[in-house]
Amino acid sequence: MRGGSIAVVGGSIAGCAAALAASRGGAERITVLERADDRLRDRGVGIALHSDRYDELREAGYVAPEMPWAPLTRRLWSVRDGGAGHGRVVGEQPFPFRAYGWGSLWSELRRRVPEEVVYRSGAVVTGVEPDADGVTLRLADGHEERFDIVIGADGYRSVVRAAMFPGAYAAYAGYIGWRGTSSDVADLPSEGEDAHNIVFPGGHCVIYRIPDGHGGHRLNWVLYTAPPEADGLHPDLRTPTSLPPGRLGSALTERLRALVADNFPPYWASKVLGTPAGTTFIQPVYDLEVPHYASGRMVLVGDAASVTRPHIGGGSVKALQDATALEAAWKAGSGWQEVLERYDAGRGPVGAAMVALARRMGDAQVENTPDWAAMDQAGFDAWWQRQNSGSDRHSGFGGHSIKAG
């Protein structure tokens, strides 16, 4: 399937990967429309790729060894226990992951997008109008542009998804992720190769080291818990959003700082509470399962399709795997309909299974937490296995295998 004009709405990790897939598939003219300016590379949050998934994606040509990363080998789940500085470990598990900084991974993917692809920053798509032969995009500046195919890579607030499935909005899960990064990595235990989950009633905090993009490292953390009811944070199901630095509100900030001080082991409390305010922000947690990944001349990748809670450690993997599947469908299909049908058939079940697994993990790790203080390794293993019950070849912690799809 060669030729055609393609628009990719969204130019972050999913969008760059989708543009690369379309180019490799044989698209003739590709335009990426990214609403943000060129500062995407400055996003400092951490992401992690399971080592097995990395190997598959490297083989497929979507990641490379030169992308800055930090090794993770083990994950420790720890509870506050008296005055013990690092807390008491209640569960330990292998954790073969590679940690990345979002901005550096995006920068490397952006460099892989062929020069002939037109990448336009600050291009805000406000309307998507499909018909039998293509899709017209309406931009905020009043211009309209028509394409043979539109790929929605525009995240969990996708305007492309809204055109495909009106009323399909990401649903608020009832809790938030409070995120931050700092340069305080000098005395990390195990030379920084462990990921740490600090657990408490009603949530947990994930902490691990990521590259800083300049040859060093930063400490990345995200704390999941329900917000206080009086904080003014009432996400509208139709307009999910995040709260950047400077907009957290004193009630929310004080509630979370008190939670850390009261529930974290002293060592980890100092790490989180010492994080500069300018690097902390809030992401309410959402999820969504769509009926199809393709409709007419439109197709979805990444969070524009299924939105999974972050507990499965597979969000970025899923976006990159969506791109590899789209490339394969493009090369195998003989026309637009066959290309998109092949892609939908391959990725729809994967997205649904990942959403289901992430919901189970969110329930176990945030919404209905166990008695952490009474847990030992055997109890932890049983608790972990219950979350994964029902997982199949389409899903699993760290993302499913491309070869199993």
mmCIF file of N, CA, C and O in Angstrom, residues 45-105:
data_model
loop_
_atom_site.group_PDB
_atom_site.id
_atom_site.type_symbol
_atom_site.label_atom_id
_atom_site.label_comp_id
_atom_site.label_asym_id
_atom_site.label_seq_id
_atom_site.Cartn_x
_atom_site.Cartn_y
_atom_site.Cartn_z
ATOM 1 N N VAL A 45 9.663 14.027 33.126
ATOM 2 C CA VAL A 45 9.144 12.883 33.860
ATOM 3 C C VAL A 45 9.774 11.593 33.360
ATOM 4 O O VAL A 45 10.304 11.515 32.258
ATOM 5 N N GLY A 46 9.698 10.570 34.208
ATOM 6 C CA GLY A 46 10.309 9.302 33.868
ATOM 7 C C GLY A 46 9.323 8.312 33.279
ATOM 8 O O GLY A 46 8.128 8.340 33.580
ATOM 9 N N ILE A 47 9.831 7.448 32.433
ATOM 10 C CA ILE A 47 9.079 6.310 31.924
ATOM 11 C C ILE A 47 10.026 5.115 31.935
ATOM 12 O O ILE A 47 11.245 5.275 31.997
ATOM 13 N N ALA A 48 9.459 3.914 31.870
ATOM 14 C CA ALA A 48 10.290 2.718 31.915
ATOM 15 C C ALA A 48 9.786 1.713 30.887
ATOM 16 O O ALA A 48 8.584 1.567 30.679
ATOM 17 N N LEU A 49 10.727 1.030 30.252
ATOM 18 C CA LEU A 49 10.420 -0.007 29.277
ATOM 19 C C LEU A 49 10.933 -1.345 29.801
ATOM 20 O O LEU A 49 12.098 -1.457 30.198
ATOM 21 N N HIS A 50 10.065 -2.356 29.804
ATOM 22 C CA HIS A 50 10.496 -3.696 30.174
ATOM 23 C C HIS A 50 11.604 -4.128 29.219
ATOM 24 O O HIS A 50 11.549 -3.886 28.009
ATOM 25 N N SER A 51 12.626 -4.781 29.743
ATOM 26 C CA SER A 51 13.787 -5.133 28.922
ATOM 27 C C SER A 51 13.418 -6.020 27.738
ATOM 28 O O SER A 51 13.964 -5.862 26.638
ATOM 29 N N ASP A 52 12.479 -6.943 27.927
ATOM 30 C CA ASP A 52 12.065 -7.802 26.812
ATOM 31 C C ASP A 52 11.346 -6.996 25.739
ATOM 32 O O ASP A 52 11.524 -7.222 24.542
ATOM 33 N N ARG A 53 10.512 -6.042 26.176
ATOM 34 C CA ARG A 53 9.802 -5.196 25.206
ATOM 35 C C ARG A 53 10.795 -4.285 24.488
ATOM 36 O O ARG A 53 10.645 -3.999 23.297
ATOM 37 N N TYR A 54 11.808 -3.807 25.223
ATOM 38 C CA TYR A 54 12.838 -2.992 24.582
ATOM 39 C C TYR A 54 13.531 -3.772 23.472
ATOM 40 O O TYR A 54 13.750 -3.251 22.375
ATOM 41 N N ASP A 55 13.881 -5.026 23.762
ATOM 42 C CA ASP A 55 14.570 -5.832 22.748
ATOM 43 C C ASP A 55 13.725 -5.956 21.486
ATOM 44 O O ASP A 55 14.235 -5.869 20.364
ATOM 45 N N GLU A 56 12.420 -6.169 21.656
ATOM 46 C CA GLU A 56 11.530 -6.289 20.503
ATOM 47 C C GLU A 56 11.428 -4.971 19.735
ATOM 48 O O GLU A 56 11.455 -4.960 18.498
ATOM 49 N N LEU A 57 11.317 -3.876 20.473
ATOM 50 C CA LEU A 57 11.193 -2.570 19.822
ATOM 51 C C LEU A 57 12.501 -2.145 19.161
ATOM 52 O O LEU A 57 12.492 -1.476 18.129
ATOM 53 N N ARG A 58 13.626 -2.534 19.752
ATOM 54 C CA ARG A 58 14.921 -2.259 19.106
ATOM 55 C C ARG A 58 15.029 -3.029 17.802
ATOM 56 O O ARG A 58 15.466 -2.488 16.772
ATOM 57 N N GLU A 59 14.623 -4.293 17.825
ATOM 58 C CA GLU A 59 14.651 -5.109 16.616
ATOM 59 C C GLU A 59 13.750 -4.515 15.536
ATOM 60 O O GLU A 59 14.065 -4.578 14.343
ATOM 61 N N ALA A 60 12.633 -3.913 15.958
ATOM 62 C CA ALA A 60 11.700 -3.305 15.012
ATOM 63 C C ALA A 60 12.170 -1.929 14.545
ATOM 64 O O ALA A 60 11.590 -1.359 13.616
ATOM 65 N N GLY A 61 13.197 -1.364 15.193
ATOM 66 C CA GLY A 61 13.757 -0.089 14.759
ATOM 67 C C GLY A 61 13.122 1.142 15.359
ATOM 68 O O GLY A 61 13.249 2.235 14.806
ATOM 69 N N TYR A 62 12.475 1.003 16.539
ATOM 70 C CA TYR A 62 11.813 2.151 17.155
ATOM 71 C C TYR A 62 12.559 2.690 18.373
ATOM 72 O O TYR A 62 12.278 3.802 18.827
ATOM 73 N N VAL A 63 13.462 1.928 18.935
ATOM 74 C CA VAL A 63 14.342 2.419 19.995
ATOM 75 C C VAL A 63 15.748 1.953 19.659
ATOM 76 O O VAL A 63 15.945 1.069 18.824
ATOM 77 N N ALA A 64 16.732 2.553 20.342
ATOM 78 C CA ALA A 64 18.127 2.226 20.029
ATOM 79 C C ALA A 64 18.983 2.323 21.289
ATOM 80 O O ALA A 64 18.637 3.046 22.226
ATOM 81 N N PRO A 65 20.106 1.608 21.320
ATOM 82 C CA PRO A 65 20.961 1.625 22.514
ATOM 83 C C PRO A 65 21.482 3.005 22.871
ATOM 84 O O PRO A 65 21.774 3.281 24.039
ATOM 85 N N GLU A 66 21.633 3.898 21.886
ATOM 86 C CA GLU A 66 22.190 5.214 22.185
ATOM 87 C C GLU A 66 21.224 6.134 22.917
ATOM 88 O O GLU A 66 21.606 7.207 23.379
ATOM 89 N N MET A 67 19.951 5.759 23.015
ATOM 90 C CA MET A 67 19.015 6.566 23.797
ATOM 91 C C MET A 67 19.403 6.476 25.268
ATOM 92 O O MET A 67 19.536 5.377 25.812
ATOM 93 N N PRO A 68 19.622 7.599 25.965
ATOM 94 C CA PRO A 68 20.057 7.556 27.367
ATOM 95 C C PRO A 68 19.067 6.792 28.247
ATOM 96 O O PRO A 68 17.859 7.031 28.183
ATOM 97 N N TRP A 69 19.591 5.892 29.084
ATOM 98 C CA TRP A 69 18.729 5.093 29.950
ATOM 99 C C TRP A 69 19.478 4.720 31.219
ATOM 100 O O TRP A 69 20.696 4.848 31.299
ATOM 101 N N ALA A 70 18.722 4.266 32.199
ATOM 102 C CA ALA A 70 19.300 3.808 33.462
ATOM 103 C C ALA A 70 18.739 2.425 33.752
ATOM 104 O O ALA A 70 17.539 2.203 33.616
ATOM 105 N N PRO A 71 19.592 1.487 34.165
ATOM 106 C CA PRO A 71 19.110 0.117 34.415
ATOM 107 C C PRO A 71 18.355 0.006 35.738
ATOM 108 O O PRO A 71 18.720 0.614 36.741
ATOM 109 N N LEU A 72 17.300 -0.807 35.720
ATOM 110 C CA LEU A 72 16.565 -1.178 36.921
ATOM 111 C C LEU A 72 16.507 -2.699 36.947
ATOM 112 O O LEU A 72 16.222 -3.328 35.926
ATOM 113 N N THR A 73 16.779 -3.290 38.089
ATOM 114 C CA THR A 73 16.836 -4.747 38.165
ATOM 115 C C THR A 73 15.882 -5.353 39.177
ATOM 116 O O THR A 73 15.508 -6.511 39.053
ATOM 117 N N ARG A 74 15.496 -4.579 40.185
ATOM 118 C CA ARG A 74 14.700 -5.126 41.274
ATOM 119 C C ARG A 74 13.735 -4.055 41.766
ATOM 120 O O ARG A 74 14.032 -2.855 41.711
ATOM 121 N N ARG A 75 12.534 -4.497 42.244
ATOM 122 C CA ARG A 75 11.604 -3.544 42.843
ATOM 123 C C ARG A 75 11.309 -3.974 44.273
ATOM 124 O O ARG A 75 10.964 -5.125 44.532
ATOM 125 N N LEU A 76 11.448 -3.010 45.182
ATOM 126 C CA LEU A 76 11.200 -3.241 46.595
ATOM 127 C C LEU A 76 9.970 -2.460 47.032
ATOM 128 O O LEU A 76 9.846 -1.268 46.738
ATOM 129 N N TRP A 77 9.066 -3.130 47.721
ATOM 130 C CA TRP A 77 7.865 -2.506 48.281
ATOM 131 C C TRP A 77 8.099 -2.357 49.775
ATOM 132 O O TRP A 77 8.271 -3.357 50.480
ATOM 133 N N SER A 78 8.099 -1.123 50.272
ATOM 134 C CA SER A 78 8.495 -0.864 51.652
ATOM 135 C C SER A 78 7.441 -0.052 52.388
ATOM 136 O O SER A 78 6.802 0.840 51.814
ATOM 137 N N VAL A 79 7.297 -0.367 53.667
ATOM 138 C CA VAL A 79 6.357 0.325 54.531
ATOM 139 C C VAL A 79 7.128 1.020 55.645
ATOM 140 O O VAL A 79 8.209 0.568 56.044
ATOM 141 N N ARG A 80 6.587 2.120 56.129
ATOM 142 C CA ARG A 80 7.217 2.787 57.275
ATOM 143 C C ARG A 80 7.172 1.857 58.473
ATOM 144 O O ARG A 80 6.144 1.237 58.757
ATOM 145 N N ASP A 81 8.291 1.767 59.175
ATOM 146 C CA ASP A 81 8.396 0.837 60.309
ATOM 147 C C ASP A 81 9.228 1.487 61.395
ATOM 148 O O ASP A 81 10.455 1.376 61.414
ATOM 149 N N GLY A 82 8.550 2.190 62.303
ATOM 150 C CA GLY A 82 9.258 2.854 63.382
ATOM 151 C C GLY A 82 10.228 3.884 62.857
ATOM 152 O O GLY A 82 9.928 4.679 61.977
ATOM 153 N N GLY A 83 11.460 3.825 63.334
ATOM 154 C CA GLY A 83 12.454 4.817 62.934
ATOM 155 C C GLY A 83 13.383 4.347 61.840
ATOM 156 O O GLY A 83 14.365 5.036 61.539
ATOM 157 N N ALA A 84 13.109 3.184 61.247
ATOM 158 C CA ALA A 84 13.998 2.668 60.202
ATOM 159 C C ALA A 84 14.042 3.634 59.030
ATOM 160 O O ALA A 84 13.010 3.982 58.457
ATOM 161 N N GLY A 85 15.236 4.069 58.672
ATOM 162 C CA GLY A 85 15.382 5.125 57.684
ATOM 163 C C GLY A 85 14.786 4.811 56.336
ATOM 164 O O GLY A 85 14.146 5.647 55.704
ATOM 165 N N HIS A 86 14.994 3.576 55.848
ATOM 166 C CA HIS A 86 14.495 3.189 54.538
ATOM 167 C C HIS A 86 13.190 2.402 54.611
ATOM 168 O O HIS A 86 12.651 2.014 53.580
ATOM 169 N N GLY A 87 12.689 2.161 55.826
ATOM 170 C CA GLY A 87 11.476 1.392 55.992
ATOM 171 C C GLY A 87 11.730 -0.101 55.990
ATOM 172 O O GLY A 87 12.870 -0.565 55.898
ATOM 173 N N ARG A 88 10.659 -0.868 56.093
ATOM 174 C CA ARG A 88 10.755 -2.332 56.090
ATOM 175 C C ARG A 88 10.219 -2.867 54.769
ATOM 176 O O ARG A 88 9.122 -2.512 54.332
ATOM 177 N N VAL A 89 10.989 -3.728 54.121
ATOM 178 C CA VAL A 89 10.578 -4.312 52.849
ATOM 179 C C VAL A 89 9.537 -5.391 53.105
ATOM 180 O O VAL A 89 9.786 -6.344 53.860
ATOM 181 N N VAL A 90 8.369 -5.254 52.497
ATOM 182 C CA VAL A 90 7.313 -6.251 52.636
ATOM 183 C C VAL A 90 7.213 -7.142 51.401
ATOM 184 O O VAL A 90 6.557 -8.184 51.428
ATOM 185 N N GLY A 91 7.846 -6.740 50.310
ATOM 186 C CA GLY A 91 7.816 -7.535 49.096
ATOM 187 C C GLY A 91 8.949 -7.148 48.170
ATOM 188 O O GLY A 91 9.300 -5.974 48.062
ATOM 189 N N GLU A 92 9.522 -8.144 47.526
ATOM 190 C CA GLU A 92 10.609 -7.910 46.572
ATOM 191 C C GLU A 92 10.318 -8.708 45.315
ATOM 192 O O GLU A 92 9.829 -9.841 45.394
ATOM 193 N N GLN A 93 10.580 -8.124 44.150
ATOM 194 C CA GLN A 93 10.332 -8.825 42.898
ATOM 195 C C GLN A 93 11.348 -8.393 41.846
ATOM 196 O O GLN A 93 11.859 -7.268 41.896
ATOM 197 N N PRO A 94 11.639 -9.267 40.885
ATOM 198 C CA PRO A 94 12.515 -8.864 39.782
ATOM 199 C C PRO A 94 11.874 -7.708 39.017
ATOM 200 O O PRO A 94 10.657 -7.646 38.867
ATOM 201 N N PHE A 95 12.707 -6.815 38.507
ATOM 202 C CA PHE A 95 12.196 -5.635 37.804
ATOM 203 C C PHE A 95 13.138 -5.315 36.650
ATOM 204 O O PHE A 95 13.904 -4.350 36.699
ATOM 205 N N PRO A 96 13.110 -6.123 35.582
ATOM 206 C CA PRO A 96 14.035 -5.924 34.462
ATOM 207 C C PRO A 96 13.562 -4.823 33.515
ATOM 208 O O PRO A 96 13.031 -5.089 32.438
ATOM 209 N N PHE A 97 13.768 -3.585 33.913
ATOM 210 C CA PHE A 97 13.300 -2.440 33.144
ATOM 211 C C PHE A 97 14.465 -1.514 32.802
ATOM 212 O O PHE A 97 15.512 -1.532 33.445
ATOM 213 N N ARG A 98 14.235 -0.688 31.800
ATOM 214 C CA ARG A 98 15.147 0.381 31.413
ATOM 215 C C ARG A 98 14.418 1.699 31.643
ATOM 216 O O ARG A 98 13.329 1.917 31.100
ATOM 217 N N ALA A 99 14.992 2.572 32.465
ATOM 218 C CA ALA A 99 14.366 3.845 32.794
ATOM 219 C C ALA A 99 14.844 4.944 31.847
ATOM 220 O O ALA A 99 16.043 5.052 31.565
ATOM 221 N N TYR A 100 13.903 5.738 31.367
ATOM 222 C CA TYR A 100 14.193 6.832 30.443
ATOM 223 C C TYR A 100 13.591 8.130 30.975
ATOM 224 O O TYR A 100 12.621 8.115 31.736
ATOM 225 N N GLY A 101 14.151 9.239 30.547
ATOM 226 C CA GLY A 101 13.491 10.519 30.704
ATOM 227 C C GLY A 101 12.581 10.738 29.497
ATOM 228 O O GLY A 101 12.979 10.482 28.358
ATOM 229 N N TRP A 102 11.367 11.197 29.732
ATOM 230 C CA TRP A 102 10.407 11.364 28.635
ATOM 231 C C TRP A 102 10.997 12.232 27.534
ATOM 232 O O TRP A 102 10.920 11.891 26.348
ATOM 233 N N GLY A 103 11.588 13.341 27.910
ATOM 234 C CA GLY A 103 12.082 14.284 26.918
ATOM 235 C C GLY A 103 13.194 13.720 26.058
ATOM 236 O O GLY A 103 13.226 13.933 24.845
ATOM 237 N N SER A 104 14.110 12.952 26.669
ATOM 238 C CA SER A 104 15.218 12.411 25.886
ATOM 239 C C SER A 104 14.734 11.308 24.952
ATOM 240 O O SER A 104 15.203 11.191 23.807
ATOM 241 N N LEU A 105 13.773 10.489 25.402
ATOM 242 C CA LEU A 105 13.234 9.458 24.525
ATOM 243 C C LEU A 105 12.484 10.090 23.356
ATOM 244 O O LEU A 105 12.634 9.665 22.205
#
